[in-house]
mmCIF file of C-alpha atoms in Angstrom:
data_model
loop_
_atom_site.group_PDB
_atom_site.id
_atom_site.type_symbol
_atom_site.label_atom_id
_atom_site.label_comp_id
_atom_site.label_asym_id
_atom_site.label_seq_id
_atom_site.Cartn_x
_atom_site.Cartn_y
_atom_site.Cartn_z
ATOM 1 C CA MET A 1 -83.788 -73.203 43.853
ATOM 2 C CA THR A 2 -84.474 -76.927 43.359
ATOM 3 C CA GLN A 3 -86.439 -76.225 40.173
ATOM 4 C CA ALA A 4 -83.578 -74.092 38.857
ATOM 5 C CA ILE A 5 -81.205 -77.018 39.436
ATOM 6 C CA SER A 6 -83.406 -79.560 37.677
ATOM 7 C CA THR A 7 -83.871 -77.358 34.606
ATOM 8 C CA ARG A 8 -80.093 -76.913 34.163
ATOM 9 C CA LEU A 9 -78.977 -80.344 35.391
ATOM 10 C CA ALA A 10 -76.915 -82.248 32.800
ATOM 11 C CA TRP A 11 -75.458 -85.012 34.972
ATOM 12 C CA VAL A 12 -74.519 -85.919 38.544
ATOM 13 C CA ALA A 13 -71.037 -86.738 39.857
ATOM 14 C CA VAL A 14 -70.727 -88.977 42.937
ATOM 15 C CA ASP A 15 -67.726 -89.958 45.049
ATOM 16 C CA TRP A 16 -68.950 -92.903 47.146
ATOM 17 C CA GLY A 17 -66.524 -94.144 49.761
ATOM 18 C CA SER A 18 -66.535 -96.596 52.632
ATOM 19 C CA SER A 19 -68.023 -94.113 55.095
ATOM 20 C CA ASN A 20 -69.587 -91.280 53.096
ATOM 21 C CA LEU A 21 -70.991 -90.282 49.750
ATOM 22 C CA ARG A 22 -70.621 -86.855 48.188
ATOM 23 C CA ALA A 23 -72.559 -85.698 45.131
ATOM 24 C CA TRP A 24 -72.453 -82.721 42.792
ATOM 25 C CA ALA A 25 -75.139 -81.500 40.383
ATOM 26 C CA LEU A 26 -73.462 -80.340 37.171
ATOM 27 C CA ALA A 27 -74.596 -78.205 34.263
ATOM 28 C CA ALA A 28 -73.670 -78.931 30.654
ATOM 29 C CA ASP A 29 -70.821 -76.408 30.845
ATOM 30 C CA GLY A 30 -69.369 -78.110 33.943
ATOM 31 C CA ALA A 31 -70.646 -75.551 36.445
ATOM 32 C CA VAL A 32 -71.469 -76.968 39.883
ATOM 33 C CA LEU A 33 -75.135 -76.229 40.566
ATOM 34 C CA ALA A 34 -75.286 -77.867 43.991
ATOM 35 C CA GLU A 35 -73.469 -80.334 46.207
ATOM 36 C CA ALA A 36 -74.509 -82.574 49.075
ATOM 37 C CA GLU A 37 -73.111 -85.352 51.215
ATOM 38 C CA ALA A 38 -74.294 -88.014 53.635
ATOM 39 C CA ALA A 39 -72.755 -90.529 56.023
ATOM 40 C CA ARG A 40 -74.017 -93.441 53.917
ATOM 41 C CA GLY A 41 -70.896 -95.299 52.867
ATOM 42 C CA MET A 42 -70.364 -98.829 51.597
ATOM 43 C CA LEU A 43 -69.659 -100.229 55.064
ATOM 44 C CA GLY A 44 -73.234 -99.506 56.180
ATOM 45 C CA LEU A 45 -75.154 -100.486 53.046
ATOM 46 C CA ALA A 46 -76.515 -103.642 51.443
ATOM 47 C CA PRO A 47 -76.922 -103.641 47.627
ATOM 48 C CA ALA A 48 -80.644 -102.880 47.924
ATOM 49 C CA ASP A 49 -79.876 -99.782 50.032
ATOM 50 C CA TYR A 50 -77.828 -97.921 47.427
ATOM 51 C CA GLU A 51 -80.584 -96.506 45.242
ATOM 52 C CA PRO A 52 -82.638 -95.155 48.189
ATOM 53 C CA ALA A 53 -79.465 -93.697 49.736
ATOM 54 C CA LEU A 54 -78.583 -92.003 46.454
ATOM 55 C CA LEU A 55 -82.090 -90.617 45.948
ATOM 56 C CA ALA A 56 -82.115 -89.243 49.491
ATOM 57 C CA VAL A 57 -79.135 -87.090 48.507
ATOM 58 C CA ILE A 58 -79.833 -86.163 44.861
ATOM 59 C CA GLY A 59 -83.572 -86.789 44.462
ATOM 60 C CA ASP A 60 -84.524 -83.111 44.732
ATOM 61 C CA TRP A 61 -82.170 -82.254 41.851
ATOM 62 C CA LEU A 62 -83.746 -84.632 39.361
ATOM 63 C CA PRO A 63 -86.292 -83.429 36.797
ATOM 64 C CA ALA A 64 -89.793 -84.912 36.765
ATOM 65 C CA GLN A 65 -89.076 -86.527 33.405
ATOM 66 C CA GLY A 66 -86.003 -87.562 31.485
ATOM 67 C CA ARG A 67 -83.010 -89.699 32.346
ATOM 68 C CA ILE A 68 -79.942 -88.285 34.086
ATOM 69 C CA THR A 69 -76.499 -89.887 34.024
ATOM 70 C CA VAL A 70 -75.096 -90.412 37.514
ATOM 71 C CA LEU A 71 -71.391 -91.224 37.348
ATOM 72 C CA VAL A 72 -70.017 -92.856 40.497
ATOM 73 C CA CYS A 73 -66.451 -93.520 41.589
ATOM 74 C CA GLY A 74 -65.271 -95.239 44.741
ATOM 75 C CA MET A 75 -66.420 -98.130 46.876
ATOM 76 C CA ALA A 76 -69.958 -98.363 45.491
ATOM 77 C CA GLY A 77 -68.321 -100.314 42.662
ATOM 78 C CA ALA A 78 -66.519 -102.718 45.008
ATOM 79 C CA ARG A 79 -67.368 -106.410 45.297
ATOM 80 C CA GLN A 80 -69.240 -105.660 48.538
ATOM 81 C CA GLY A 81 -70.887 -102.554 47.048
ATOM 82 C CA TRP A 82 -73.839 -101.832 44.789
ATOM 83 C CA ARG A 83 -72.490 -103.856 41.873
ATOM 84 C CA GLU A 84 -68.894 -104.812 41.216
ATOM 85 C CA ALA A 85 -67.059 -102.815 38.560
ATOM 86 C CA PRO A 86 -64.074 -105.119 37.975
ATOM 87 C CA TYR A 87 -60.594 -103.683 38.392
ATOM 88 C CA ARG A 88 -58.686 -102.648 35.281
ATOM 89 C CA PRO A 89 -55.068 -103.861 35.297
ATOM 90 C CA VAL A 90 -52.167 -101.451 34.948
ATOM 91 C CA PRO A 91 -50.593 -100.150 32.821
ATOM 92 C CA THR A 92 -53.748 -98.316 31.748
ATOM 93 C CA ALA A 93 -54.718 -94.987 30.223
ATOM 94 C CA LEU A 94 -56.533 -92.696 32.635
ATOM 95 C CA ASP A 95 -58.885 -91.441 29.933
ATOM 96 C CA ALA A 96 -60.132 -95.018 29.419
ATOM 97 C CA LEU A 97 -61.713 -95.628 32.837
ATOM 98 C CA ALA A 98 -65.226 -95.209 31.439
ATOM 99 C CA GLU A 99 -64.675 -98.294 29.304
ATOM 100 C CA GLY A 100 -64.923 -100.375 32.479
ATOM 101 C CA ALA A 101 -68.061 -98.708 33.858
ATOM 102 C CA VAL A 102 -71.029 -100.933 34.785
ATOM 103 C CA ARG A 103 -74.704 -100.201 35.361
ATOM 104 C CA PRO A 104 -76.413 -101.406 38.547
ATOM 105 C CA ALA A 105 -80.113 -102.200 38.358
ATOM 106 C CA VAL A 106 -82.314 -99.243 39.345
ATOM 107 C CA GLU A 107 -86.058 -98.783 39.772
ATOM 108 C CA ASP A 108 -86.266 -95.005 39.271
ATOM 109 C CA ALA A 109 -86.530 -94.381 35.519
ATOM 110 C CA ARG A 110 -84.782 -91.030 35.893
ATOM 111 C CA LEU A 111 -81.489 -92.665 36.885
ATOM 112 C CA ASP A 112 -78.781 -93.901 34.527
ATOM 113 C CA VAL A 113 -76.126 -94.913 37.050
ATOM 114 C CA ARG A 114 -72.612 -95.893 35.954
ATOM 115 C CA LEU A 115 -70.062 -97.263 38.434
ATOM 116 C CA LEU A 116 -66.431 -96.678 37.475
ATOM 117 C CA PRO A 117 -63.797 -99.392 37.985
ATOM 118 C CA GLY A 118 -60.738 -99.308 40.199
ATOM 119 C CA LEU A 119 -57.230 -100.375 39.190
ATOM 120 C CA CYS A 120 -55.267 -103.493 40.070
ATOM 121 C CA GLN A 121 -51.669 -104.601 39.822
ATOM 122 C CA GLY A 122 -50.254 -108.103 39.732
ATOM 123 C CA ALA A 123 -46.981 -109.487 41.013
ATOM 124 C CA ASP A 124 -45.348 -109.077 37.607
ATOM 125 C CA ALA A 125 -46.164 -105.350 37.501
ATOM 126 C CA GLY A 126 -44.580 -104.455 40.823
ATOM 127 C CA GLY A 127 -46.455 -106.391 43.501
ATOM 128 C CA PHE A 128 -50.107 -107.164 44.200
ATOM 129 C CA ASP A 129 -52.072 -103.974 44.823
ATOM 130 C CA VAL A 130 -55.493 -102.386 44.258
ATOM 131 C CA MET A 131 -57.068 -98.954 44.334
ATOM 132 C CA ARG A 132 -60.679 -97.848 44.036
ATOM 133 C CA GLY A 133 -61.536 -94.159 43.956
ATOM 134 C CA GLU A 134 -58.007 -92.802 43.724
ATOM 135 C CA GLU A 135 -57.844 -93.703 40.014
ATOM 136 C CA THR A 136 -60.502 -91.049 39.371
ATOM 137 C CA GLN A 137 -58.402 -88.447 41.160
ATOM 138 C CA LEU A 138 -55.470 -89.461 38.968
ATOM 139 C CA ALA A 139 -57.736 -89.170 35.928
ATOM 140 C CA GLY A 140 -58.580 -85.667 37.108
ATOM 141 C CA LEU A 141 -54.891 -84.809 37.091
ATOM 142 C CA ALA A 142 -54.649 -86.207 33.554
ATOM 143 C CA ALA A 143 -57.608 -84.045 32.544
ATOM 144 C CA LEU A 144 -56.031 -80.953 34.087
ATOM 145 C CA GLU A 145 -52.574 -81.759 32.673
ATOM 146 C CA PRO A 146 -52.934 -83.823 29.473
ATOM 147 C CA GLY A 147 -50.003 -86.163 28.963
ATOM 148 C CA VAL A 148 -48.923 -85.816 32.598
ATOM 149 C CA SER A 149 -45.919 -87.838 33.770
ATOM 150 C CA GLY A 150 -44.223 -88.197 37.139
ATOM 151 C CA LEU A 151 -44.787 -89.416 40.674
ATOM 152 C CA VAL A 152 -48.137 -88.722 42.333
ATOM 153 C CA CYS A 153 -49.018 -89.279 45.988
ATOM 154 C CA LEU A 154 -52.577 -89.530 47.300
ATOM 155 C CA PRO A 155 -52.223 -89.329 51.100
ATOM 156 C CA GLY A 156 -54.807 -91.048 53.251
ATOM 157 C CA THR A 157 -55.413 -93.911 55.624
ATOM 158 C CA HIS A 158 -53.868 -96.032 52.885
ATOM 159 C CA ALA A 159 -51.608 -93.710 50.902
ATOM 160 C CA LYS A 160 -51.249 -94.402 47.183
ATOM 161 C CA TRP A 161 -48.150 -93.615 45.134
ATOM 162 C CA ALA A 162 -48.595 -93.828 41.368
ATOM 163 C CA THR A 163 -46.068 -93.497 38.565
ATOM 164 C CA LEU A 164 -47.608 -91.820 35.517
ATOM 165 C CA GLU A 165 -46.193 -91.736 32.016
ATOM 166 C CA ASP A 166 -47.952 -89.680 29.356
ATOM 167 C CA GLY A 167 -51.339 -89.912 31.071
ATOM 168 C CA ARG A 168 -51.058 -93.624 31.873
ATOM 169 C CA VAL A 169 -50.689 -95.344 35.233
ATOM 170 C CA GLN A 170 -47.640 -97.560 34.857
ATOM 171 C CA ARG A 171 -47.539 -98.885 38.421
ATOM 172 C CA PHE A 172 -48.595 -97.941 41.925
ATOM 173 C CA HIS A 173 -47.984 -98.873 45.547
ATOM 174 C CA THR A 174 -50.085 -98.561 48.693
ATOM 175 C CA TYR A 175 -48.654 -97.681 52.107
ATOM 176 C CA LEU A 176 -50.654 -98.430 55.268
ATOM 177 C CA THR A 177 -49.191 -95.386 57.011
ATOM 178 C CA GLY A 178 -52.356 -93.660 58.235
ATOM 179 C CA GLU A 179 -53.823 -96.818 59.669
ATOM 180 C CA LEU A 180 -50.480 -97.762 61.223
ATOM 181 C CA TYR A 181 -50.215 -94.358 62.906
ATOM 182 C CA ARG A 182 -53.719 -94.639 64.347
ATOM 183 C CA LEU A 183 -53.131 -98.161 65.658
ATOM 184 C CA LEU A 184 -49.876 -97.123 67.310
ATOM 185 C CA ALA A 185 -51.360 -93.929 68.738
ATOM 186 C CA GLU A 186 -54.494 -95.560 70.112
ATOM 187 C CA ARG A 187 -53.756 -99.257 70.721
ATOM 188 C CA SER A 188 -50.059 -99.522 71.635
ATOM 189 C CA VAL A 189 -48.026 -98.600 74.698
ATOM 190 C CA LEU A 190 -47.441 -95.223 73.012
ATOM 191 C CA ALA A 191 -51.067 -94.241 73.656
ATOM 192 C CA HIS A 192 -50.056 -93.250 77.201
ATOM 193 C CA SER A 193 -47.646 -90.640 75.850
ATOM 194 C CA LEU A 194 -49.475 -88.944 72.977
ATOM 195 C CA SER A 195 -51.978 -86.185 72.392
ATOM 196 C CA GLU A 196 -52.921 -84.393 69.133
ATOM 197 C CA ASP A 197 -50.107 -82.636 67.309
ATOM 198 C CA ASP A 198 -50.223 -79.259 65.558
ATOM 199 C CA LEU A 199 -47.695 -78.632 62.811
ATOM 200 C CA ASP A 200 -48.333 -74.894 63.000
ATOM 201 C CA ASN A 201 -46.553 -75.107 66.347
ATOM 202 C CA SER A 202 -42.793 -74.765 65.857
ATOM 203 C CA ALA A 203 -41.876 -77.474 68.388
ATOM 204 C CA CYS A 204 -44.215 -79.981 66.731
ATOM 205 C CA ARG A 205 -43.002 -79.020 63.281
ATOM 206 C CA GLU A 206 -39.353 -79.457 64.241
ATOM 207 C CA ALA A 207 -40.061 -82.821 65.888
ATOM 208 C CA PHE A 208 -41.964 -83.961 62.790
ATOM 209 C CA THR A 209 -39.345 -82.979 60.210
ATOM 210 C CA ALA A 210 -36.482 -84.388 62.285
ATOM 211 C CA ALA A 211 -38.308 -87.712 62.602
ATOM 212 C CA VAL A 212 -39.033 -87.820 58.858
ATOM 213 C CA ALA A 213 -35.327 -87.435 58.101
ATOM 214 C CA GLU A 214 -34.334 -90.067 60.696
ATOM 215 C CA ALA A 215 -36.797 -92.671 59.429
ATOM 216 C CA ALA A 216 -35.948 -92.082 55.778
ATOM 217 C CA ALA A 217 -32.227 -92.366 56.494
ATOM 218 C CA ALA A 218 -32.478 -95.523 58.641
ATOM 219 C CA PRO A 219 -35.786 -97.335 58.044
ATOM 220 C CA GLU A 220 -34.372 -100.468 59.669
ATOM 221 C CA ALA A 221 -34.412 -98.618 63.016
ATOM 222 C CA PHE A 222 -38.130 -97.807 62.833
ATOM 223 C CA THR A 223 -39.432 -100.053 65.620
ATOM 224 C CA ARG A 224 -36.535 -99.144 67.896
ATOM 225 C CA LYS A 225 -37.348 -95.467 67.450
ATOM 226 C CA LEU A 226 -41.005 -96.199 68.156
ATOM 227 C CA PHE A 227 -40.212 -97.490 71.631
ATOM 228 C CA GLY A 228 -37.847 -94.581 72.026
ATOM 229 C CA LEU A 229 -40.906 -92.320 72.026
ATOM 230 C CA ARG A 230 -42.123 -93.940 75.226
ATOM 231 C CA ALA A 231 -38.676 -93.627 76.789
ATOM 232 C CA MET A 232 -38.493 -89.954 75.781
ATOM 233 C CA ASP A 233 -41.783 -89.327 77.555
ATOM 234 C CA LEU A 234 -40.427 -90.903 80.730
ATOM 235 C CA LEU A 235 -36.908 -89.457 80.667
ATOM 236 C CA ASP A 236 -36.468 -86.391 78.425
ATOM 237 C CA ASN A 237 -36.593 -83.289 80.625
ATOM 238 C CA ALA A 238 -36.188 -81.014 77.602
ATOM 239 C CA LEU A 239 -39.709 -81.821 76.398
ATOM 240 C CA PRO A 240 -42.553 -79.500 77.459
ATOM 241 C CA ASP A 241 -45.072 -80.632 80.062
ATOM 242 C CA GLY A 242 -48.698 -81.700 79.748
ATOM 243 C CA GLU A 243 -50.582 -81.674 76.441
ATOM 244 C CA ALA A 244 -47.695 -79.906 74.713
ATOM 245 C CA ARG A 245 -45.429 -82.836 75.580
ATOM 246 C CA GLY A 246 -47.881 -85.318 74.063
ATOM 247 C CA ALA A 247 -48.279 -83.135 70.975
ATOM 248 C CA VAL A 248 -44.536 -83.077 70.283
ATOM 249 C CA LEU A 249 -44.316 -86.851 70.711
ATOM 250 C CA ALA A 250 -47.324 -87.337 68.408
ATOM 251 C CA ALA A 251 -45.630 -85.160 65.797
ATOM 252 C CA ARG A 252 -42.525 -87.309 66.109
ATOM 253 C CA LEU A 253 -44.565 -90.498 65.671
ATOM 254 C CA SER A 254 -46.233 -89.024 62.581
ATOM 255 C CA GLY A 255 -42.830 -88.075 61.200
ATOM 256 C CA LEU A 256 -41.404 -91.539 61.800
ATOM 257 C CA ALA A 257 -44.376 -93.203 60.062
ATOM 258 C CA ILE A 258 -44.384 -90.885 57.056
ATOM 259 C CA GLY A 259 -40.583 -90.934 56.873
ATOM 260 C CA LEU A 260 -40.686 -94.735 56.683
ATOM 261 C CA GLU A 261 -43.175 -94.444 53.817
ATOM 262 C CA LEU A 262 -41.039 -91.920 51.963
ATOM 263 C CA ALA A 263 -37.971 -94.137 52.359
ATOM 264 C CA GLY A 264 -39.692 -96.578 50.033
ATOM 265 C CA ALA A 265 -41.844 -94.334 47.878
ATOM 266 C CA CYS A 266 -39.121 -91.790 47.087
ATOM 267 C CA ARG A 267 -36.247 -94.234 46.754
ATOM 268 C CA ASP A 268 -35.849 -93.568 43.027
ATOM 269 C CA LEU A 269 -36.776 -89.877 43.148
ATOM 270 C CA THR A 270 -33.957 -87.653 41.953
ATOM 271 C CA ALA A 271 -32.910 -84.608 43.953
ATOM 272 C CA GLY A 272 -35.253 -81.692 43.321
ATOM 273 C CA GLN A 273 -37.834 -83.782 41.470
ATOM 274 C CA SER A 274 -41.355 -82.644 42.333
ATOM 275 C CA VAL A 275 -44.192 -84.820 43.626
ATOM 276 C CA ARG A 276 -47.843 -84.021 42.972
ATOM 277 C CA LEU A 277 -50.081 -84.453 46.029
ATOM 278 C CA ILE A 278 -53.831 -85.010 45.653
ATOM 279 C CA GLY A 279 -56.160 -85.018 48.645
ATOM 280 C CA GLY A 280 -57.335 -83.081 51.671
ATOM 281 C CA GLU A 281 -55.454 -79.875 52.376
ATOM 282 C CA ALA A 282 -54.247 -80.648 55.917
ATOM 283 C CA LEU A 283 -52.832 -84.080 55.100
ATOM 284 C CA CYS A 284 -51.296 -82.902 51.828
ATOM 285 C CA ARG A 285 -49.590 -80.048 53.693
ATOM 286 C CA ARG A 286 -48.151 -82.594 56.136
ATOM 287 C CA TYR A 287 -46.758 -84.662 53.265
ATOM 288 C CA ALA A 288 -45.439 -81.537 51.549
ATOM 289 C CA LEU A 289 -43.535 -80.657 54.732
ATOM 290 C CA ALA A 290 -42.151 -84.203 54.931
ATOM 291 C CA LEU A 291 -41.042 -84.123 51.299
ATOM 292 C CA SER A 292 -39.417 -80.744 51.824
ATOM 293 C CA ALA A 293 -37.459 -82.162 54.766
ATOM 294 C CA LEU A 294 -35.948 -84.643 52.299
ATOM 295 C CA GLY A 295 -35.224 -82.019 49.654
ATOM 296 C CA HIS A 296 -38.188 -82.644 47.348
ATOM 297 C CA ASP A 297 -40.640 -80.057 46.019
ATOM 298 C CA SER A 298 -44.354 -80.762 45.796
ATOM 299 C CA GLU A 299 -47.545 -79.392 44.292
ATOM 300 C CA ILE A 300 -50.961 -79.825 45.942
ATOM 301 C CA ILE A 301 -54.113 -80.479 43.903
ATOM 302 C CA ALA A 302 -57.347 -80.203 45.907
ATOM 303 C CA ASN A 303 -59.321 -83.405 46.261
ATOM 304 C CA GLN A 304 -62.637 -82.012 44.963
ATOM 305 C CA ARG A 305 -60.984 -80.450 41.934
ATOM 306 C CA ALA A 306 -59.330 -83.750 41.020
ATOM 307 C CA VAL A 307 -62.454 -85.853 41.582
ATOM 308 C CA LEU A 308 -64.695 -83.594 39.498
ATOM 309 C CA ALA A 309 -62.137 -83.346 36.712
ATOM 310 C CA GLY A 310 -61.732 -87.139 36.691
ATOM 311 C CA LEU A 311 -65.462 -87.815 36.653
ATOM 312 C CA GLY A 312 -65.815 -85.140 33.976
ATOM 313 C CA LEU A 313 -63.228 -86.921 31.830
ATOM 314 C CA ALA A 314 -65.155 -90.188 32.178
ATOM 315 C CA HIS A 315 -68.466 -88.450 31.443
ATOM 316 C CA ALA A 316 -67.069 -86.958 28.256
ATOM 317 C CA ALA A 317 -65.810 -90.389 27.180
ATOM 318 C CA LEU A 318 -69.222 -91.945 27.798
ATOM 319 C CA ALA A 319 -70.942 -89.172 25.858
ATOM 320 C CA HIS A 320 -68.815 -89.955 22.800
ATOM 321 C CA ALA A 321 -68.983 -93.739 23.127
ATOM 322 C CA ALA A 322 -71.316 -95.950 21.167
ATOM 323 C CA PRO A 323 -74.521 -96.911 23.063
ATOM 324 C CA ASP A 324 -74.065 -100.010 25.209
ATOM 325 C CA HIS A 325 -76.467 -102.623 26.448
ATOM 326 C CA ASP A 326 -75.019 -103.328 29.896
#
């Protein structure tokens, strides 16, 4: 099987984050020959560790001779990563990300590694902000829908909202919602009242959507409603008992946090305008439910599909570019 991969291997796509790396072996026609992942993210690596970590994942795919392009997005190109791929400022065309790719030094002659840049935004463009990794998902959307325009959300620990116009990122904003939820759920007084929610449960779903609407309608009341969760746990006899009680309150906290985010992110969204969601299925479904509670449609694009399409767009650009000497 390994020999069959190496004989058909055209290039390798890598999504290298803070905690994990995921790699795909790709044929010339774009077919995925193999995929692998490892818990070897930027936070646990020094620059000298990156090449061995990469080879531990993809080494068996490589042919005995020849040089294979390995195209990497994500935190490996951060300042604290393998080698910094400087941010490209917005507005920027999503099919031009490869122009900012850099080569880290490697010892294995079979590797031609390119690290893709992230995007940055200054105060004059809408407020200081950065992204690294999500730009490749947006590029994947541009590859799947050439000339795409509209509002795109990439849910996560730090959710990104990008405004696209004709395949270009015009501006973007980051919301700390996922991290805020976790801090509140685990480190605040609310930790005594919460368990894990389940939006397939009708009581959790109703608590979530109601909280989304409340927070979006009155974001100035957010912290008051946070403490209200603790008071509900102590006083509200209509809530279920035990774990079910904590699940409903957790769903309400999630709804308040995401509703606060949507109050800002969707402020200029017209009624009925659709939002594209890119990311993991469970979190995208949660955001889709929140958007629906506010009267907005959404479309979900799977994370892997977007990443591979974005890296494929960059690979095609590199293949047609003049040779460089980086």
